[in-house]
Amino acid sequence: MKEQILKIAIVSFTDNGLNIARVLQNEFYRSKVFTTREVEETKDIKRVSGVADLMASSFEKYDAWFFIGALGICVRSIAPHILDKKTDPAVVNIDDQGNHVQSVLSGHIGKANELTTQISRILQATPVISTSSDLQSLWSLDLLSERFDWKVKSSIELNKVISLFVNKKPTALVLKIKDKGTEYLEKTCPDFVTIYYSEEYVDKSKYDLLLYVGYEIIETEMASLAFYPKCIAFGSGCSKDIESGLFEKVLLQELKQQQIAMESIYALGSADIKAEEQAYLDFVEKYDIPFVTYNGDELNSVDVANPSEVVKKKVGVYGVSEASASLIANSNEWLVEKTKVTTESGKKFTYALSLVAGFERKPSIAIVGAGSGDPELLTLKGRAILEEADCILYAGSLVPEELTHMAKQGALVRNSASMTLEEQIEIIDDYYSKGKKIVRLHSGDPSIYGAIQEQMTIFDAKGYDYYIVPGISSFQAAAAYLKSEFTIPEVAQTIILTRGEGNTPTPEHEKIVDMAKLRATMCIFLSAGIAKKIQGELLEHYPEDTPLAVLYRVSWKDEQVWTGKLDELTSIIKENKLTRTVLIVVGEAVGARKNRSWLYDDKWHHIFRKKGKLLNQE
């Protein structure tokens, strides 16, 4: 999705207001300043004699307006041009001393509340936001659909739904699917909302409002607001030249009968020979969904639930509707298997429906990077996953035990250091079969010496759903401790993460002595026991006085760090009896304080810092 960059107009009426306008213009680079003060005009700063004509000609041309001055001037200026909260631009007012920033118009849909908060941080001002949901830290129901790319249907006027919600009426929330939006709702659920995972379990007599996220048609007499992610793959085959109107009419009837909301249809799939079928083309154009077709080999790659010899003889495949739905969804399951339908004209079509992979509510395995050791360096996402996990297996020899203290009550927490891979998988199998959330907690970042590929091979073979959450590696914690930038212009532009060859061989083309030729910043893991050998290989290309750091359990409570020169490596390791959890960093970038980057040079111009732009001028 293309990044939306707001087009902003900034209006100022005083000299101090103009100074504030220039500050804001530097932060919102797609912005133009309009001022009533005497000013040297540029393409980004224009002088106007008054605001009325500016509003009349340009109010709708900008996504947001920032007024710097009295609130009354702002309100009187925009009043004749306000039409509808769904289309009006955002309006924010800032007093000309920069003390208060107030959201005036289009707080949610137009993003005025969001802009108010952002401006208050820039100016160190007090934000003034008056919408009830924001003041109570409640969900903005009118923004959820846009935020998470959901379609929305309300049984009553949306403002009445919002009123029930902000007045904290008992609310049932049904989460039929899983995506980023439902994860957000689960994590931020207010205390007057009860979460269910199927509508059938909701006792509607206990609630005033029903919120729903899924793909089913909601039919209830109570106030309801349904959100529909694009999560249903629709596969179809049809008679040649089937009438567009009849196809659409019957299909919508079928979807209603199956209780599947049209708003959740993600894409239509069929065979290549139907690529120009007009009924399909008209349907996808009207409902703005993709149309995907597949060749025979692709369709036959799916083991369909209802193979047809008749279809095989006619078009060379055992099934079109089920196979294309499966391919779109990347799933071998169907919510609705192949169903045959006849239109009023006698022409026929088949359809099948699958839930797109990733939206299923099913067991999962998260391979989480624990970070370098300090629990505060665990990512926010990693922490949230640990707090929700039913089972945590952590590499106790490399991960501090205190990281598991955030596990919820009743979760299984086991140290895998003494386990074989098979013993770990046995536990994972048990919890996966029960539909639980499992965390495999690895040190640093799982992609660096994480030993995860052997686990993923087993997960793939078993068809398990898993994902990886990156973590902060010890080499990054080392750079932070050393207050070093490991890439410096004209000194070092490459970081090598490697280990020496000990009991475990290294590839022939990855010898340290060969990589040392680059004189890059080299971070060497798992090699304290062969420090003398490592030192000798490095000295073939690095000078003896090359800066060096040896870091033991960096960022842990008992961390120790030694700095020196490359020719001191062996003595540091030996004198301190270091054998494991040691990182060796060598290179000219360690501790360096020279060579300026072009990024912030005043001669370097780019989209965020325009050439010739006047900054902070009186």
Coordinates of C-alpha atoms in Angstrom, one line a residue:
M1 CA 0.0 0.0 0.0
K2 CA 1.4 3.4 -1.0
E3 CA 2.3 5.7 1.9
Q4 CA -0.3 8.5 2.3
I5 CA 1.5 11.8 2.7
L6 CA -0.9 14.6 3.7
K7 CA -1.1 17.8 1.8
I8 CA -1.1 20.5 4.5
A9 CA -1.8 24.3 4.5
I10 CA -0.5 26.3 7.4
V11 CA -2.1 29.7 8.1
S12 CA -0.4 32.3 10.4
F13 CA -1.4 35.8 11.4
T14 CA 1.5 37.1 13.6
D15 CA 5.3 37.2 13.5
N16 CA 5.6 34.6 16.2
G17 CA 2.9 32.5 14.4
L18 CA 5.0 32.6 11.3
N19 CA 8.0 31.3 13.2
I20 CA 5.9 28.4 14.4
A21 CA 4.6 27.8 10.9
R22 CA 8.2 27.5 9.6
V23 CA 9.0 24.9 12.3
L24 CA 5.9 22.9 11.3
Q25 CA 6.7 23.2 7.6
N26 CA 10.1 21.6 8.3
E27 CA 8.3 18.6 9.9
F28 CA 5.5 18.3 7.4
Y29 CA 7.4 18.5 4.2
R30 CA 4.4 18.5 1.8
S31 CA 3.1 21.7 3.3
K32 CA 2.6 25.3 2.3
V33 CA 2.5 28.4 4.5
F34 CA 0.0 31.2 4.0
T35 CA 0.6 34.3 6.1
T36 CA -0.8 37.8 6.4
R37 CA 2.6 39.1 7.5
E38 CA 5.2 40.7 5.3
V39 CA 7.4 37.9 4.1
E40 CA 9.8 37.0 1.3
E41 CA 7.7 34.7 -0.8
T42 CA 8.9 31.4 -2.1
K43 CA 6.9 28.5 -3.7
D44 CA 6.3 27.2 -0.2
I45 CA 5.5 30.4 1.6
K46 CA 2.8 32.8 0.3
R47 CA 1.5 36.1 1.6
V48 CA -2.3 36.6 1.6
S49 CA -4.3 39.7 2.3
G50 CA -7.0 37.8 4.1
V51 CA -8.2 34.3 4.8
A52 CA -11.8 34.4 3.4
D53 CA -10.7 34.2 -0.2
L54 CA -8.1 31.5 0.6
M55 CA -10.7 29.3 2.2
A56 CA -13.2 29.8 -0.6
S57 CA -10.6 28.8 -3.2
S58 CA -8.6 26.1 -1.4
F59 CA -10.4 24.6 1.6
E60 CA -11.0 21.3 -0.1
K61 CA -7.7 21.2 -1.9
Y62 CA -5.7 20.3 1.3
D63 CA -5.9 17.2 3.5
A64 CA -5.3 19.3 6.6
W65 CA -5.3 23.0 7.7
F66 CA -3.2 24.3 10.6
F67 CA -4.3 27.7 11.9
I68 CA -1.8 29.5 14.2
G69 CA -3.7 32.2 16.1
A70 CA -7.0 32.7 18.0
L71 CA -9.4 29.8 17.9
G72 CA -12.3 32.2 17.0
I73 CA -10.5 33.2 13.8
C74 CA -10.1 29.6 12.8
V75 CA -13.7 28.7 13.5
R76 CA -15.2 31.7 11.6
S77 CA -12.9 31.0 8.7
I78 CA -13.8 27.4 8.2
A79 CA -17.5 27.6 9.2
P80 CA -19.0 28.5 5.7
H81 CA -17.1 25.5 4.1
I82 CA -17.9 22.6 6.5
L83 CA -19.9 19.9 4.8
D84 CA -19.4 16.4 6.2
K85 CA -17.0 14.7 8.6
K86 CA -16.4 12.0 6.0
T87 CA -15.0 14.5 3.5
D88 CA -14.0 17.7 5.4
P89 CA -10.2 18.2 5.8
A90 CA -8.6 18.0 9.2
V91 CA -8.4 21.3 11.0
V92 CA -6.0 22.0 13.9
N93 CA -5.6 25.3 15.8
I94 CA -2.4 26.3 17.6
D95 CA -2.2 29.5 19.7
D96 CA 0.5 31.9 18.5
Q97 CA 2.7 31.2 21.5
G98 CA 2.7 27.4 20.7
N99 CA 1.3 26.5 24.1
H100 CA -1.8 24.6 23.1
V101 CA -2.8 22.5 20.1
Q102 CA -6.5 21.8 19.5
S103 CA -8.2 19.4 17.3
V104 CA -11.1 21.4 15.7
L105 CA -12.5 19.4 12.8
S106 CA -12.4 15.8 11.4
G107 CA -10.7 14.4 14.5
H108 CA -11.0 10.7 13.5
I109 CA -11.5 10.3 9.8
G110 CA -9.5 13.4 8.8
K111 CA -6.8 12.5 11.4
A112 CA -7.0 15.9 13.2
N113 CA -6.6 14.1 16.6
E114 CA -3.5 12.3 15.4
L115 CA -2.1 15.5 13.9
T116 CA -2.8 17.3 17.2
T117 CA -0.8 14.8 19.1
Q118 CA 2.0 14.9 16.6
I119 CA 2.2 18.7 16.6
S120 CA 2.1 18.8 20.4
R121 CA 5.2 16.7 20.5
I122 CA 7.0 18.9 18.0
L123 CA 6.2 22.1 19.9
Q124 CA 6.2 20.6 23.4
A125 CA 2.7 22.0 23.7
T126 CA -0.5 20.7 25.4
P127 CA -2.8 18.7 23.1
V128 CA -6.5 19.5 23.4
I129 CA -8.7 16.6 22.1
S130 CA -12.4 16.5 23.0
T131 CA -13.7 13.3 21.3
S132 CA -15.0 10.9 24.0
S133 CA -13.3 7.7 22.7
D134 CA -9.9 9.4 22.7
L135 CA -10.4 10.8 26.2
Q136 CA -11.3 7.4 27.5
S137 CA -8.7 5.6 25.5
L138 CA -11.4 3.6 23.7
W139 CA -11.4 2.3 20.2
S140 CA -12.5 4.7 17.5
L141 CA -15.1 2.5 15.9
D142 CA -15.4 4.8 12.9
L143 CA -11.6 4.4 12.2
L144 CA -11.1 0.7 12.6
S145 CA -12.2 -0.3 9.1
E146 CA -9.7 2.1 7.5
R147 CA -6.9 1.2 9.9
F148 CA -7.2 -2.5 9.3
D149 CA -8.6 -2.5 5.7
W150 CA -11.9 -3.9 6.8
K151 CA -15.3 -3.4 5.2
V152 CA -18.0 -2.3 7.7
K153 CA -21.8 -2.7 8.0
S154 CA -23.9 -1.3 10.8
S155 CA -27.4 -2.4 11.8
I156 CA -28.2 1.2 12.9
E157 CA -26.8 4.6 12.4
L158 CA -23.0 4.5 13.1
N159 CA -23.2 7.5 15.5
K160 CA -25.7 5.6 17.6
V161 CA -23.4 2.6 17.8
I162 CA -20.5 4.9 18.8
S163 CA -22.8 6.5 21.5
L164 CA -23.5 3.1 23.0
F165 CA -19.8 2.3 23.0
V166 CA -18.4 5.5 24.4
N167 CA -21.1 5.3 27.1
K168 CA -19.7 1.9 28.0
K169 CA -22.8 -0.1 27.5
P170 CA -22.3 -3.9 27.8
T171 CA -20.7 -5.0 24.6
A172 CA -20.0 -8.4 23.1
L173 CA -17.1 -8.7 20.7
V174 CA -17.0 -11.7 18.4
L175 CA -13.7 -12.4 16.7
K176 CA -14.3 -15.1 14.1
I177 CA -10.9 -14.6 12.3
K178 CA -7.4 -13.6 13.3
D179 CA -5.4 -10.7 11.9
K180 CA -3.5 -7.7 13.1
G181 CA -6.8 -5.9 13.8
T182 CA -8.2 -8.6 16.0
E183 CA -4.8 -8.9 17.8
Y184 CA -5.1 -5.2 18.6
L185 CA -8.6 -5.6 19.8
E186 CA -7.7 -8.5 22.1
K187 CA -4.7 -6.6 23.6
T188 CA -6.7 -3.3 24.2
C189 CA -10.1 -4.7 25.1
P190 CA -11.9 -2.4 27.7
D191 CA -13.5 -3.9 30.7
F192 CA -17.1 -3.5 29.5
V193 CA -16.4 -5.6 26.4
T194 CA -16.5 -9.4 26.5
I195 CA -14.7 -11.3 23.8
Y196 CA -16.1 -14.4 22.1
Y197 CA -14.8 -16.5 19.3
S198 CA -18.2 -17.5 17.9
E199 CA -21.5 -15.7 17.8
E200 CA -23.4 -18.8 19.0
Y201 CA -21.9 -18.5 22.5
V202 CA -23.1 -14.9 23.0
D203 CA -26.1 -14.5 25.3
K204 CA -27.5 -11.4 23.6
S205 CA -29.9 -10.6 26.4
K206 CA -26.9 -9.5 28.4
Y207 CA -25.5 -6.9 25.9
D208 CA -26.6 -3.7 24.3
L209 CA -24.1 -3.8 21.5
L210 CA -22.6 -6.5 19.3
L211 CA -19.2 -6.0 17.5
Y212 CA -18.2 -8.6 15.0
V213 CA -15.0 -9.3 13.0
G214 CA -15.3 -12.1 10.5
Y215 CA -16.9 -13.3 7.3
E216 CA -20.5 -14.3 8.4
I217 CA -23.6 -12.3 7.8
I218 CA -24.8 -10.9 11.1
E219 CA -28.6 -11.1 11.6
T220 CA -29.7 -9.8 15.0
E221 CA -32.3 -7.4 16.4
M222 CA -29.7 -5.8 18.7
A223 CA -27.4 -2.9 17.7
S224 CA -24.5 -4.4 15.8
L225 CA -21.4 -3.3 13.9
A226 CA -19.8 -5.9 11.7
F227 CA -16.3 -5.6 10.3
Y228 CA -15.4 -7.7 7.3
P229 CA -11.7 -8.4 6.4
K230 CA -11.0 -9.5 2.8
C231 CA -10.5 -13.1 3.8
I232 CA -12.6 -15.4 1.7
A233 CA -11.3 -17.0 -1.6
F234 CA -14.1 -17.6 -4.1
G235 CA -13.5 -20.3 -6.8
S236 CA -15.9 -20.8 -9.7
G237 CA -16.4 -22.6 -12.9
C238 CA -19.3 -21.8 -15.3
S239 CA -21.2 -22.5 -18.5
K240 CA -19.9 -20.5 -21.5
D241 CA -21.5 -17.0 -21.9
I242 CA -23.4 -17.2 -18.6
E243 CA -25.5 -14.0 -18.2
S244 CA -23.8 -11.5 -15.9
G245 CA -26.9 -10.4 -14.2
L246 CA -28.2 -13.9 -13.5
F247 CA -24.7 -15.0 -12.3
E248 CA -24.5 -12.1 -9.8
K249 CA -28.1 -12.5 -8.6
V250 CA -27.9 -16.3 -7.9
L251 CA -24.4 -16.0 -6.4
L252 CA -25.5 -13.3 -3.9
Q253 CA -28.5 -15.6 -3.0
E254 CA -26.1 -18.5 -2.5
L255 CA -23.7 -16.4 -0.3
K256 CA -26.7 -15.3 1.8
Q257 CA -27.8 -18.9 2.2
Q258 CA -24.3 -19.9 3.3
Q259 CA -24.2 -16.9 5.7
I260 CA -21.1 -15.5 4.0
A261 CA -20.8 -11.7 3.6
M262 CA -20.0 -10.5 0.2
E263 CA -17.8 -7.8 1.8
S264 CA -15.4 -10.6 2.8
I265 CA -14.7 -11.9 -0.7
Y266 CA -11.0 -11.5 -1.3
A267 CA -10.7 -12.7 -4.9
L268 CA -12.4 -14.7 -7.6
G269 CA -10.5 -17.6 -9.1
S270 CA -11.2 -19.9 -12.1
A271 CA -9.5 -21.7 -15.0
D272 CA -7.4 -19.9 -17.7
I273 CA -10.1 -20.7 -20.3
K274 CA -12.5 -18.5 -18.3
A275 CA -10.1 -15.5 -18.3
E276 CA -12.4 -13.6 -20.7
E277 CA -15.8 -14.8 -19.3
Q278 CA -17.8 -11.6 -19.2
A279 CA -19.9 -12.5 -16.2
Y280 CA -16.7 -12.9 -14.2
L281 CA -15.2 -9.7 -15.5
D282 CA -18.3 -7.7 -14.8
F283 CA -18.6 -9.2 -11.3
V284 CA -15.0 -8.4 -10.2
E285 CA -15.2 -4.9 -11.7
K286 CA -18.4 -4.1 -9.8
Y287 CA -17.1 -5.4 -6.5
D288 CA -13.5 -4.3 -7.0
I289 CA -11.9 -7.6 -6.3
P290 CA -9.0 -9.4 -8.1
F291 CA -9.7 -12.1 -10.8
V292 CA -7.1 -14.9 -10.8
T293 CA -7.0 -17.7 -13.3
Y294 CA -4.9 -20.9 -13.3
N295 CA -3.7 -23.4 -15.9
G296 CA -4.4 -27.1 -15.8
D297 CA -1.2 -28.1 -14.0
E298 CA -1.8 -25.6 -11.2
L299 CA -5.4 -26.7 -10.8
N300 CA -4.5 -30.4 -10.8
S301 CA -1.9 -29.7 -8.1
V302 CA -4.7 -29.5 -5.6
D303 CA -6.2 -32.6 -4.2
V304 CA -9.9 -31.5 -4.5
A305 CA -12.6 -32.7 -2.2
N306 CA -15.0 -33.5 -5.0
P307 CA -13.1 -34.6 -8.1
S308 CA -15.1 -34.9 -11.3
E309 CA -14.3 -37.2 -14.2
V310 CA -16.7 -35.3 -16.4
V311 CA -14.8 -32.0 -15.8
K312 CA -11.5 -33.9 -16.4
K313 CA -12.7 -35.0 -19.8
K314 CA -14.0 -31.6 -20.8
V315 CA -11.2 -29.3 -19.5
G316 CA -8.5 -31.6 -18.3
V317 CA -8.8 -30.9 -14.6
Y318 CA -10.6 -32.7 -11.8
G319 CA -12.1 -29.5 -10.4
V320 CA -12.1 -25.8 -11.0
S321 CA -14.0 -24.1 -8.2
E322 CA -12.4 -26.0 -5.3
A323 CA -8.9 -25.9 -6.8
S324 CA -8.9 -22.2 -7.6
A325 CA -10.4 -21.4 -4.1
S326 CA -7.6 -23.5 -2.5
L327 CA -4.9 -21.9 -4.6
I328 CA -6.0 -18.3 -3.8
A329 CA -6.4 -19.1 -0.1
N330 CA -3.2 -21.2 0.1
S331 CA -5.3 -23.7 2.1
N332 CA -6.4 -27.2 1.5
E333 CA -9.7 -26.7 3.4
W334 CA -13.0 -25.3 2.3
L335 CA -15.7 -23.5 4.2
V336 CA -18.0 -24.5 1.3
E337 CA -17.1 -27.4 -0.9
K338 CA -18.0 -27.4 -4.6
T339 CA -21.7 -26.4 -5.0
K340 CA -23.6 -26.6 -8.3
V341 CA -26.1 -23.9 -9.2
T342 CA -28.5 -23.4 -12.1
T343 CA -29.7 -19.9 -13.1
E344 CA -33.1 -19.1 -14.5
S345 CA -31.8 -19.3 -18.0
G346 CA -30.6 -22.9 -17.5
K347 CA -26.9 -22.0 -17.5
K348 CA -24.9 -23.4 -14.6
F349 CA -21.9 -22.5 -12.4
T350 CA -20.1 -24.1 -9.5
Y351 CA -18.5 -22.3 -6.6
A352 CA -16.4 -23.1 -3.6
L353 CA -15.2 -20.9 -0.7
S354 CA -12.0 -21.1 1.4
L355 CA -10.7 -19.0 4.3
V356 CA -7.5 -17.4 3.3
A357 CA -4.5 -18.8 5.2
G358 CA -3.4 -16.5 8.0
F359 CA -6.9 -15.6 9.0
E360 CA -7.6 -18.9 10.7
R361 CA -7.9 -19.1 14.5
K362 CA -5.7 -22.1 15.1
P363 CA -2.6 -23.1 17.1
S364 CA 0.6 -21.3 16.4
I365 CA 4.3 -21.4 17.1
A366 CA 6.2 -18.2 17.5
I367 CA 10.0 -18.4 17.2
V368 CA 10.9 -15.3 19.3
G369 CA 14.2 -13.5 19.5
A370 CA 14.8 -12.8 23.2
G371 CA 17.3 -10.0 22.5
S372 CA 20.8 -9.8 23.8
G373 CA 19.9 -10.5 27.5
D374 CA 18.5 -7.3 29.0
P375 CA 14.7 -8.0 29.3
E376 CA 14.0 -4.4 28.4
L377 CA 15.6 -5.1 25.0
L378 CA 13.0 -7.6 24.1
T379 CA 10.7 -6.2 21.4
L380 CA 7.2 -5.0 22.3
K381 CA 5.8 -7.7 20.0
G382 CA 8.0 -10.4 21.6
R383 CA 6.8 -9.3 25.0
A384 CA 3.1 -9.4 24.0
I385 CA 3.5 -12.9 22.5
L386 CA 5.3 -14.2 25.7
E387 CA 2.5 -12.7 27.8
E388 CA -0.2 -14.6 25.8
A389 CA 1.7 -17.9 25.4
D390 CA 0.4 -21.2 26.7
C391 CA 3.8 -22.9 26.4
I392 CA 7.3 -21.3 26.5
L393 CA 10.4 -23.3 25.7
Y394 CA 13.5 -21.1 26.3
A395 CA 17.2 -21.7 25.7
G396 CA 18.2 -21.3 29.3
S397 CA 22.0 -21.4 28.7
L398 CA 21.7 -18.3 26.5
V399 CA 18.4 -16.6 27.6
P400 CA 18.0 -15.1 31.1
E401 CA 15.3 -16.9 33.1
E402 CA 13.8 -13.6 34.2
L403 CA 12.5 -13.1 30.6
T404 CA 10.0 -15.9 31.3
H405 CA 8.6 -14.1 34.4
M406 CA 6.1 -12.3 32.1
A407 CA 4.4 -15.6 31.3
K408 CA 0.7 -15.7 32.2
Q409 CA -0.6 -17.7 35.1
G410 CA -0.9 -21.4 34.2
A411 CA 1.5 -21.3 31.2
L412 CA 4.1 -24.1 30.9
V413 CA 7.6 -22.7 31.1
R414 CA 10.5 -25.1 30.4
N415 CA 14.3 -24.7 29.9
S416 CA 15.3 -26.5 26.8
A417 CA 19.0 -26.5 27.5
S418 CA 19.1 -30.1 28.7
M419 CA 16.6 -31.3 26.1
T420 CA 17.2 -33.0 22.8
L421 CA 15.4 -31.7 19.7
E422 CA 13.0 -34.7 19.9
E423 CA 12.1 -33.9 23.5
Q424 CA 11.3 -30.3 22.6
I425 CA 9.1 -31.4 19.6
E426 CA 7.2 -33.8 21.8
I427 CA 6.1 -30.9 24.1
I428 CA 5.3 -28.8 21.1
D429 CA 3.2 -31.6 19.5
D430 CA 1.2 -31.9 22.7
Y431 CA 0.4 -28.2 23.0
Y432 CA -0.2 -27.8 19.2
S433 CA -2.7 -30.6 19.2
K434 CA -4.7 -28.7 21.9
G435 CA -4.8 -25.5 19.8
K436 CA -2.4 -23.6 22.1
K437 CA 0.0 -20.7 21.5
I438 CA 3.6 -21.9 21.7
V439 CA 6.8 -19.8 22.0
R440 CA 10.3 -21.0 21.2
L441 CA 12.4 -18.4 22.9
H442 CA 15.9 -18.0 21.4
S443 CA 18.8 -15.8 22.3
G444 CA 19.5 -12.6 20.4
D445 CA 18.0 -12.7 16.9
P446 CA 16.8 -16.2 15.7
S447 CA 18.4 -15.7 12.3
I448 CA 21.9 -15.6 13.8
Y449 CA 23.2 -18.9 15.2
G450 CA 19.6 -19.7 16.3
A451 CA 19.6 -23.3 15.3
I452 CA 16.0 -22.8 14.1
Q453 CA 16.2 -24.3 10.6
E454 CA 16.1 -27.8 11.9
Q455 CA 13.0 -27.0 13.9
M456 CA 11.4 -25.3 10.9
T457 CA 12.0 -28.4 8.8
I458 CA 10.0 -30.4 11.3
F459 CA 7.3 -27.8 11.5
D460 CA 7.0 -27.7 7.7
A461 CA 6.8 -31.5 7.5
K462 CA 4.0 -31.5 10.1
G463 CA 2.1 -28.6 8.5
Y464 CA 2.4 -26.5 11.6
D465 CA 1.7 -22.8 11.5
Y466 CA 4.7 -20.8 12.8
Y467 CA 6.3 -17.4 12.4
I468 CA 9.5 -15.6 13.5
V469 CA 9.8 -12.5 15.6
P470 CA 13.2 -10.8 15.3
G471 CA 15.2 -9.8 18.3
I472 CA 18.2 -7.5 19.1
S473 CA 21.4 -9.4 18.5
S474 CA 24.4 -9.2 20.9
F475 CA 26.4 -7.5 18.2
Q476 CA 23.9 -4.6 18.3
A477 CA 24.0 -4.5 22.1
A478 CA 27.8 -4.5 21.8
A479 CA 27.7 -1.4 19.6
A480 CA 25.4 0.3 22.1
Y481 CA 27.7 -0.6 25.0
L482 CA 30.8 0.6 23.1
K483 CA 29.0 3.7 21.9
S484 CA 30.2 2.8 18.4
E485 CA 28.8 3.0 14.9
F486 CA 30.1 -0.1 13.2
T487 CA 29.7 1.5 9.7
I488 CA 31.6 4.8 9.2
P489 CA 32.1 6.6 5.9
E490 CA 35.6 5.9 4.5
V491 CA 36.5 3.7 7.5
A492 CA 34.2 0.7 7.4
Q493 CA 31.0 0.1 5.4
T494 CA 30.6 -3.6 6.1
I495 CA 29.8 -5.7 9.1
I496 CA 30.8 -9.4 9.1
L497 CA 29.0 -11.7 11.6
T498 CA 30.9 -15.0 11.8
R499 CA 32.5 -17.5 14.0
G500 CA 35.8 -19.3 14.0
E501 CA 36.3 -23.0 13.0
G502 CA 36.3 -25.1 16.1
N503 CA 34.5 -28.5 16.6
T504 CA 31.9 -27.4 14.0
P505 CA 33.5 -26.9 10.6
T506 CA 32.9 -23.7 8.6
P507 CA 32.4 -23.6 4.8
E508 CA 35.7 -23.6 2.9
H509 CA 34.8 -20.2 1.3
E510 CA 34.1 -18.6 4.7
K511 CA 37.5 -18.7 6.4
I512 CA 38.2 -15.9 8.8
V513 CA 41.6 -15.3 7.3
D514 CA 40.0 -14.7 3.9
M515 CA 37.3 -12.4 5.3
A516 CA 39.9 -10.5 7.2
K517 CA 41.2 -9.1 3.9
L518 CA 38.2 -6.7 3.8
R519 CA 39.3 -5.1 7.1
A520 CA 35.6 -4.7 7.9
T521 CA 34.0 -4.5 11.3
M522 CA 34.1 -8.2 12.3
C523 CA 31.9 -9.6 15.0
I524 CA 33.0 -13.1 15.9
F525 CA 30.7 -15.4 17.9
L526 CA 31.2 -18.7 19.7
S527 CA 35.0 -18.5 19.4
A528 CA 36.5 -17.8 22.8
G529 CA 38.0 -21.3 23.0
I530 CA 40.0 -20.8 19.9
A531 CA 41.0 -17.2 20.5
K532 CA 44.7 -17.8 19.7
K533 CA 43.9 -19.3 16.3
I534 CA 41.4 -16.4 15.6
Q535 CA 44.0 -13.8 16.6
G536 CA 46.6 -15.3 14.2
E537 CA 44.2 -15.3 11.3
L538 CA 43.1 -11.7 11.9
L539 CA 46.7 -10.5 12.2
E540 CA 47.4 -11.6 8.7
H541 CA 45.4 -8.6 7.4
Y542 CA 44.5 -6.3 10.4
P543 CA 47.3 -4.2 12.0
E544 CA 48.3 -5.2 15.5
D545 CA 46.9 -2.0 16.9
T546 CA 43.4 -2.4 15.4
P547 CA 40.8 -1.6 18.1
L548 CA 39.3 -4.6 19.8
A549 CA 36.5 -5.4 22.2
V550 CA 35.8 -8.6 24.0
L551 CA 32.3 -8.7 25.5
Y552 CA 31.0 -11.3 28.0
R553 CA 27.2 -11.6 28.2
V554 CA 26.8 -8.1 27.0
S555 CA 23.6 -6.4 28.4
W556 CA 23.1 -9.1 31.1
K557 CA 23.3 -8.1 34.7
D558 CA 26.8 -9.7 35.0
E559 CA 28.1 -8.3 31.7
Q560 CA 31.9 -7.7 31.5
V561 CA 33.7 -5.9 28.7
W562 CA 37.3 -5.5 27.9
T563 CA 38.8 -3.2 25.2
G564 CA 42.2 -3.0 23.7
K565 CA 44.1 -3.8 20.6
L566 CA 44.0 -6.9 18.4
D567 CA 47.4 -8.2 19.6
E568 CA 45.9 -8.3 23.1
L569 CA 43.0 -10.7 22.2
T570 CA 44.6 -14.0 23.5
S571 CA 45.8 -12.5 26.8
I572 CA 42.3 -10.9 27.5
I573 CA 40.6 -14.3 26.9
K574 CA 43.2 -16.3 28.9
E575 CA 43.6 -13.9 31.9
N576 CA 39.8 -13.7 32.4
K577 CA 39.2 -17.4 31.8
L578 CA 36.6 -16.8 29.2
T579 CA 35.1 -19.8 27.5
R580 CA 31.5 -19.1 26.3
T581 CA 28.9 -16.4 25.7
V582 CA 31.7 -14.2 24.5
L583 CA 31.6 -11.9 21.5
I584 CA 34.8 -10.6 19.9
V585 CA 34.6 -7.3 17.9
V586 CA 37.5 -6.0 15.9
G587 CA 37.8 -3.1 13.4
E588 CA 38.7 0.5 13.0
A589 CA 35.1 1.5 13.6
V590 CA 35.2 0.4 17.3
G591 CA 35.2 3.6 19.3
A592 CA 35.9 5.7 16.3
R593 CA 34.8 9.4 16.2
K594 CA 35.6 10.7 12.8
N595 CA 34.3 11.1 9.2
R596 CA 31.0 12.9 8.8
S597 CA 28.1 11.3 7.0
W598 CA 26.5 13.1 4.0
L599 CA 23.0 12.4 5.3
Y600 CA 22.8 15.6 7.4
D601 CA 25.3 17.7 5.4
D602 CA 23.9 21.1 4.5
K603 CA 24.9 20.6 0.9
W604 CA 22.9 17.3 0.6
H605 CA 19.3 17.8 -0.4
H606 CA 16.5 15.3 -0.7
I607 CA 12.7 15.0 -0.6
F608 CA 12.6 15.7 3.2
R609 CA 15.1 18.6 3.1
K610 CA 14.5 20.8 0.1
K611 CA 17.2 22.7 -1.6
G612 CA 17.0 26.4 -0.9
K613 CA 14.3 26.1 1.8
L614 CA 14.4 28.8 4.3
L615 CA 14.7 27.5 7.9
N616 CA 13.9 29.2 11.1
Q617 CA 14.3 32.7 9.7
E618 CA 13.1 35.8 11.6

